[in-house]
């Protein structure tokens, strides 16, 4: 089994474990039975279908992400053939983390108006404000990571 399939399977396992943990945490908070996730009016058939669909999507995301990572790494390796492997791995990881942190920062900050449009109806409640603040904080954390890694790459290139 190549690394792409392994990452796809790891992503599916991570998604399923996350769903289980969320179900186990949310059920007591809402006073529902632990099987509430399957109580959708169809005897759980629809939810099982969606979980299988989500698992397929998670597998694809894990598979393609690893494939894309390896392709980018190979491309950058051809651009810097004289850099030793240890230094190249450090530079590439900084670049990769920087670019992904930038992307996540944009995703989190643009999620705020979509959340407001989709979930806030009559009045803004405290939990709406907390969710939007959490999105702002996540966006700022990603932006700081982007700036730190970007400066590290520029500094190392100057050396």
PDB file of C-alpha atoms in Angstrom:
ATOM      1  CA  UNK A   1       0.000   0.000   0.000  1.00  0.00           C
ATOM      2  CA  UNK A   2       1.511   3.327  -1.017  1.00  0.00           C
ATOM      3  CA  UNK A   3       1.561   6.399   1.175  1.00  0.00           C
ATOM      4  CA  UNK A   4      -1.369   7.995  -0.650  1.00  0.00           C
ATOM      5  CA  UNK A   5      -3.718   5.185   0.364  1.00  0.00           C
ATOM      6  CA  UNK A   6      -2.374   5.237   3.930  1.00  0.00           C
ATOM      7  CA  UNK A   7      -3.089   8.958   4.246  1.00  0.00           C
ATOM      8  CA  UNK A   8      -6.562   8.442   2.790  1.00  0.00           C
ATOM      9  CA  UNK A   9      -7.320   5.741   5.358  1.00  0.00           C
ATOM     10  CA  UNK A  10      -5.855   7.849   8.193  1.00  0.00           C
ATOM     11  CA  UNK A  11      -8.094  10.737   7.162  1.00  0.00           C
ATOM     12  CA  UNK A  12     -11.183   8.498   7.204  1.00  0.00           C
ATOM     13  CA  UNK A  13     -10.267   7.165  10.648  1.00  0.00           C
ATOM     14  CA  UNK A  14      -9.696  10.718  11.916  1.00  0.00           C
ATOM     15  CA  UNK A  15     -13.069  11.830  10.574  1.00  0.00           C
ATOM     16  CA  UNK A  16     -14.923   8.891  12.125  1.00  0.00           C
ATOM     17  CA  UNK A  17     -13.189   9.312  15.501  1.00  0.00           C
ATOM     18  CA  UNK A  18     -14.047  13.036  15.415  1.00  0.00           C
ATOM     19  CA  UNK A  19     -17.709  12.244  14.689  1.00  0.00           C
ATOM     20  CA  UNK A  20     -17.818   9.731  17.542  1.00  0.00           C
ATOM     21  CA  UNK A  21     -16.215  12.148  20.008  1.00  0.00           C
ATOM     22  CA  UNK A  22     -18.559  14.964  18.970  1.00  0.00           C
ATOM     23  CA  UNK A  23     -21.571  12.663  19.330  1.00  0.00           C
ATOM     24  CA  UNK A  24     -20.453  11.506  22.768  1.00  0.00           C
ATOM     25  CA  UNK A  25     -19.853  15.076  23.933  1.00  0.00           C
ATOM     26  CA  UNK A  26     -22.943  16.726  22.439  1.00  0.00           C
ATOM     27  CA  UNK A  27     -25.503  14.055  23.447  1.00  0.00           C
ATOM     28  CA  UNK A  28     -25.270  14.643  27.236  1.00  0.00           C
ATOM     29  CA  UNK A  29     -25.159  18.418  26.751  1.00  0.00           C
ATOM     30  CA  UNK A  30     -28.421  18.365  24.810  1.00  0.00           C
ATOM     31  CA  UNK A  31     -29.948  15.610  26.945  1.00  0.00           C
ATOM     32  CA  UNK A  32     -30.269  13.202  24.018  1.00  0.00           C
ATOM     33  CA  UNK A  33     -29.498   9.489  23.800  1.00  0.00           C
ATOM     34  CA  UNK A  34     -26.139   8.542  22.320  1.00  0.00           C
ATOM     35  CA  UNK A  35     -27.852   7.143  19.236  1.00  0.00           C
ATOM     36  CA  UNK A  36     -29.446  10.509  18.393  1.00  0.00           C
ATOM     37  CA  UNK A  37     -27.180  10.894  15.362  1.00  0.00           C
ATOM     38  CA  UNK A  38     -29.054   8.034  13.680  1.00  0.00           C
ATOM     39  CA  UNK A  39     -32.521   9.317  14.612  1.00  0.00           C
ATOM     40  CA  UNK A  40     -33.290  11.087  11.350  1.00  0.00           C
ATOM     41  CA  UNK A  41     -36.729   9.706  10.556  1.00  0.00           C
ATOM     42  CA  UNK A  42     -35.425   7.046   8.184  1.00  0.00           C
ATOM     43  CA  UNK A  43     -34.275   4.571  10.801  1.00  0.00           C
ATOM     44  CA  UNK A  44     -30.687   5.721  10.428  1.00  0.00           C
ATOM     45  CA  UNK A  45     -30.390   4.757   6.762  1.00  0.00           C
ATOM     46  CA  UNK A  46     -29.896   8.321   5.540  1.00  0.00           C
ATOM     47  CA  UNK A  47     -27.288   9.103   8.193  1.00  0.00           C
ATOM     48  CA  UNK A  48     -25.395   5.885   7.443  1.00  0.00           C
ATOM     49  CA  UNK A  49     -25.406   6.857   3.780  1.00  0.00           C
ATOM     50  CA  UNK A  50     -24.058  10.331   4.614  1.00  0.00           C
ATOM     51  CA  UNK A  51     -21.373   8.909   6.892  1.00  0.00           C
ATOM     52  CA  UNK A  52     -20.262   6.599   4.080  1.00  0.00           C
ATOM     53  CA  UNK A  53     -20.325   9.523   1.660  1.00  0.00           C
ATOM     54  CA  UNK A  54     -18.289  11.649   4.077  1.00  0.00           C
ATOM     55  CA  UNK A  55     -15.849   8.769   4.533  1.00  0.00           C
ATOM     56  CA  UNK A  56     -15.384   8.588   0.770  1.00  0.00           C
ATOM     57  CA  UNK A  57     -14.807  12.337   0.600  1.00  0.00           C
ATOM     58  CA  UNK A  58     -12.365  12.182   3.534  1.00  0.00           C
ATOM     59  CA  UNK A  59     -10.453   9.365   1.819  1.00  0.00           C
ATOM     60  CA  UNK A  60     -10.210  11.400  -1.376  1.00  0.00           C
ATOM     61  CA  UNK A  61      -9.041  14.485   0.532  1.00  0.00           C
ATOM     62  CA  UNK A  62      -6.340  12.526   2.381  1.00  0.00           C
ATOM     63  CA  UNK A  63      -5.231  10.737  -0.807  1.00  0.00           C
ATOM     64  CA  UNK A  64      -5.071  13.888  -2.937  1.00  0.00           C
ATOM     65  CA  UNK A  65      -3.486  16.030  -0.232  1.00  0.00           C
ATOM     66  CA  UNK A  66      -0.579  13.629   0.157  1.00  0.00           C
ATOM     67  CA  UNK A  67      -0.240  13.316  -3.604  1.00  0.00           C
ATOM     68  CA  UNK A  68      -0.221  17.100  -3.991  1.00  0.00           C
ATOM     69  CA  UNK A  69       2.326  17.457  -1.180  1.00  0.00           C
ATOM     70  CA  UNK A  70       4.697  14.982  -2.856  1.00  0.00           C
ATOM     71  CA  UNK A  71       4.270  16.634  -6.259  1.00  0.00           C
ATOM     72  CA  UNK A  72       5.020  20.076  -4.824  1.00  0.00           C
ATOM     73  CA  UNK A  73       8.029  18.728  -2.971  1.00  0.00           C
ATOM     74  CA  UNK A  74       9.396  17.147  -6.165  1.00  0.00           C
ATOM     75  CA  UNK A  75       8.827  20.359  -8.102  1.00  0.00           C
ATOM     76  CA  UNK A  76      10.624  22.476  -5.505  1.00  0.00           C
ATOM     77  CA  UNK A  77      13.404  19.878  -5.366  1.00  0.00           C
ATOM     78  CA  UNK A  78      14.029  20.425  -9.086  1.00  0.00           C
ATOM     79  CA  UNK A  79      14.177  24.186  -8.452  1.00  0.00           C
ATOM     80  CA  UNK A  80      16.847  23.841  -5.745  1.00  0.00           C
ATOM     81  CA  UNK A  81      18.984  20.816  -6.602  1.00  0.00           C
ATOM     82  CA  UNK A  82      22.108  22.070  -4.796  1.00  0.00           C
ATOM     83  CA  UNK A  83      20.498  22.398  -1.364  1.00  0.00           C
ATOM     84  CA  UNK A  84      21.217  19.454   0.941  1.00  0.00           C
ATOM     85  CA  UNK A  85      18.273  17.238   1.914  1.00  0.00           C
ATOM     86  CA  UNK A  86      17.987  18.315   5.558  1.00  0.00           C
ATOM     87  CA  UNK A  87      18.028  22.025   4.730  1.00  0.00           C
ATOM     88  CA  UNK A  88      15.649  21.514   1.799  1.00  0.00           C
ATOM     89  CA  UNK A  89      13.144  19.632   3.973  1.00  0.00           C
ATOM     90  CA  UNK A  90      13.228  22.451   6.528  1.00  0.00           C
ATOM     91  CA  UNK A  91      12.731  25.133   3.864  1.00  0.00           C
ATOM     92  CA  UNK A  92       9.997  23.228   2.080  1.00  0.00           C
ATOM     93  CA  UNK A  93       8.034  22.523   5.266  1.00  0.00           C
ATOM     94  CA  UNK A  94       8.224  26.205   6.209  1.00  0.00           C
ATOM     95  CA  UNK A  95       6.979  27.153   2.757  1.00  0.00           C
ATOM     96  CA  UNK A  96       4.209  24.528   2.792  1.00  0.00           C
ATOM     97  CA  UNK A  97       3.006  25.458   6.287  1.00  0.00           C
ATOM     98  CA  UNK A  98       3.146  29.143   5.375  1.00  0.00           C
ATOM     99  CA  UNK A  99       1.002  28.690   2.281  1.00  0.00           C
ATOM    100  CA  UNK A 100      -1.545  26.491   4.051  1.00  0.00           C
ATOM    101  CA  UNK A 101      -1.741  28.860   7.035  1.00  0.00           C
ATOM    102  CA  UNK A 102      -2.459  31.710   4.641  1.00  0.00           C
ATOM    103  CA  UNK A 103      -5.208  29.704   2.969  1.00  0.00           C
ATOM    104  CA  UNK A 104      -6.807  28.723   6.302  1.00  0.00           C
ATOM    105  CA  UNK A 105      -6.639  32.325   7.488  1.00  0.00           C
ATOM    106  CA  UNK A 106      -8.654  33.379   4.444  1.00  0.00           C
ATOM    107  CA  UNK A 107     -11.112  30.500   4.934  1.00  0.00           C
ATOM    108  CA  UNK A 108     -11.725  31.337   8.606  1.00  0.00           C
ATOM    109  CA  UNK A 109     -12.173  35.070   8.035  1.00  0.00           C
ATOM    110  CA  UNK A 110     -14.562  34.545   5.111  1.00  0.00           C
ATOM    111  CA  UNK A 111     -16.558  32.048   7.185  1.00  0.00           C
ATOM    112  CA  UNK A 112     -17.744  34.858   9.475  1.00  0.00           C
ATOM    113  CA  UNK A 113     -20.151  36.531   7.022  1.00  0.00           C
ATOM    114  CA  UNK A 114     -21.340  33.124   5.790  1.00  0.00           C
ATOM    115  CA  UNK A 115     -22.062  32.104   9.371  1.00  0.00           C
ATOM    116  CA  UNK A 116     -23.936  35.353   9.954  1.00  0.00           C
ATOM    117  CA  UNK A 117     -25.986  34.913   6.784  1.00  0.00           C
ATOM    118  CA  UNK A 118     -26.730  31.255   7.366  1.00  0.00           C
ATOM    119  CA  UNK A 119     -27.309  30.914  11.104  1.00  0.00           C
ATOM    120  CA  UNK A 120     -28.287  34.268  12.601  1.00  0.00           C
ATOM    121  CA  UNK A 121     -32.006  34.944  12.197  1.00  0.00           C
ATOM    122  CA  UNK A 122     -33.661  37.489  14.475  1.00  0.00           C
ATOM    123  CA  UNK A 123     -31.162  38.425  17.129  1.00  0.00           C
ATOM    124  CA  UNK A 124     -27.486  37.829  17.722  1.00  0.00           C
ATOM    125  CA  UNK A 125     -27.060  35.485  20.671  1.00  0.00           C
ATOM    126  CA  UNK A 126     -24.003  34.995  22.851  1.00  0.00           C
ATOM    127  CA  UNK A 127     -23.042  31.687  21.235  1.00  0.00           C
ATOM    128  CA  UNK A 128     -23.141  33.362  17.781  1.00  0.00           C
ATOM    129  CA  UNK A 129     -20.715  36.000  18.991  1.00  0.00           C
ATOM    130  CA  UNK A 130     -18.479  33.329  20.543  1.00  0.00           C
ATOM    131  CA  UNK A 131     -18.413  31.330  17.304  1.00  0.00           C
ATOM    132  CA  UNK A 132     -17.556  34.403  15.240  1.00  0.00           C
ATOM    133  CA  UNK A 133     -14.862  35.407  17.755  1.00  0.00           C
ATOM    134  CA  UNK A 134     -13.419  31.894  17.559  1.00  0.00           C
ATOM    135  CA  UNK A 135     -13.256  32.228  13.772  1.00  0.00           C
ATOM    136  CA  UNK A 136     -11.458  35.569  14.118  1.00  0.00           C
ATOM    137  CA  UNK A 137      -8.982  34.073  16.595  1.00  0.00           C
ATOM    138  CA  UNK A 138      -8.334  31.066  14.325  1.00  0.00           C
ATOM    139  CA  UNK A 139      -7.814  33.399  11.387  1.00  0.00           C
ATOM    140  CA  UNK A 140      -5.365  35.538  13.374  1.00  0.00           C
ATOM    141  CA  UNK A 141      -3.431  32.469  14.571  1.00  0.00           C
ATOM    142  CA  UNK A 142      -3.102  31.251  10.995  1.00  0.00           C
ATOM    143  CA  UNK A 143      -2.058  34.721   9.852  1.00  0.00           C
ATOM    144  CA  UNK A 144       0.652  34.861  12.527  1.00  0.00           C
ATOM    145  CA  UNK A 145       1.905  31.398  11.521  1.00  0.00           C
ATOM    146  CA  UNK A 146       1.968  32.547   7.892  1.00  0.00           C
ATOM    147  CA  UNK A 147       3.987  35.655   8.765  1.00  0.00           C
ATOM    148  CA  UNK A 148       6.455  33.764  10.981  1.00  0.00           C
ATOM    149  CA  UNK A 149       7.085  31.033   8.416  1.00  0.00           C
ATOM    150  CA  UNK A 150       7.314  33.549   5.569  1.00  0.00           C
ATOM    151  CA  UNK A 151       9.917  35.567   7.458  1.00  0.00           C
ATOM    152  CA  UNK A 152      11.835  32.366   8.285  1.00  0.00           C
ATOM    153  CA  UNK A 153      11.992  31.460   4.599  1.00  0.00           C
ATOM    154  CA  UNK A 154      13.185  34.961   3.647  1.00  0.00           C
ATOM    155  CA  UNK A 155      15.776  34.943   6.455  1.00  0.00           C
ATOM    156  CA  UNK A 156      17.145  31.524   5.485  1.00  0.00           C
ATOM    157  CA  UNK A 157      17.346  32.563   1.830  1.00  0.00           C
ATOM    158  CA  UNK A 158      19.432  35.585   2.848  1.00  0.00           C
ATOM    159  CA  UNK A 159      21.996  33.362   4.567  1.00  0.00           C
TER     160      UNK A 159
END
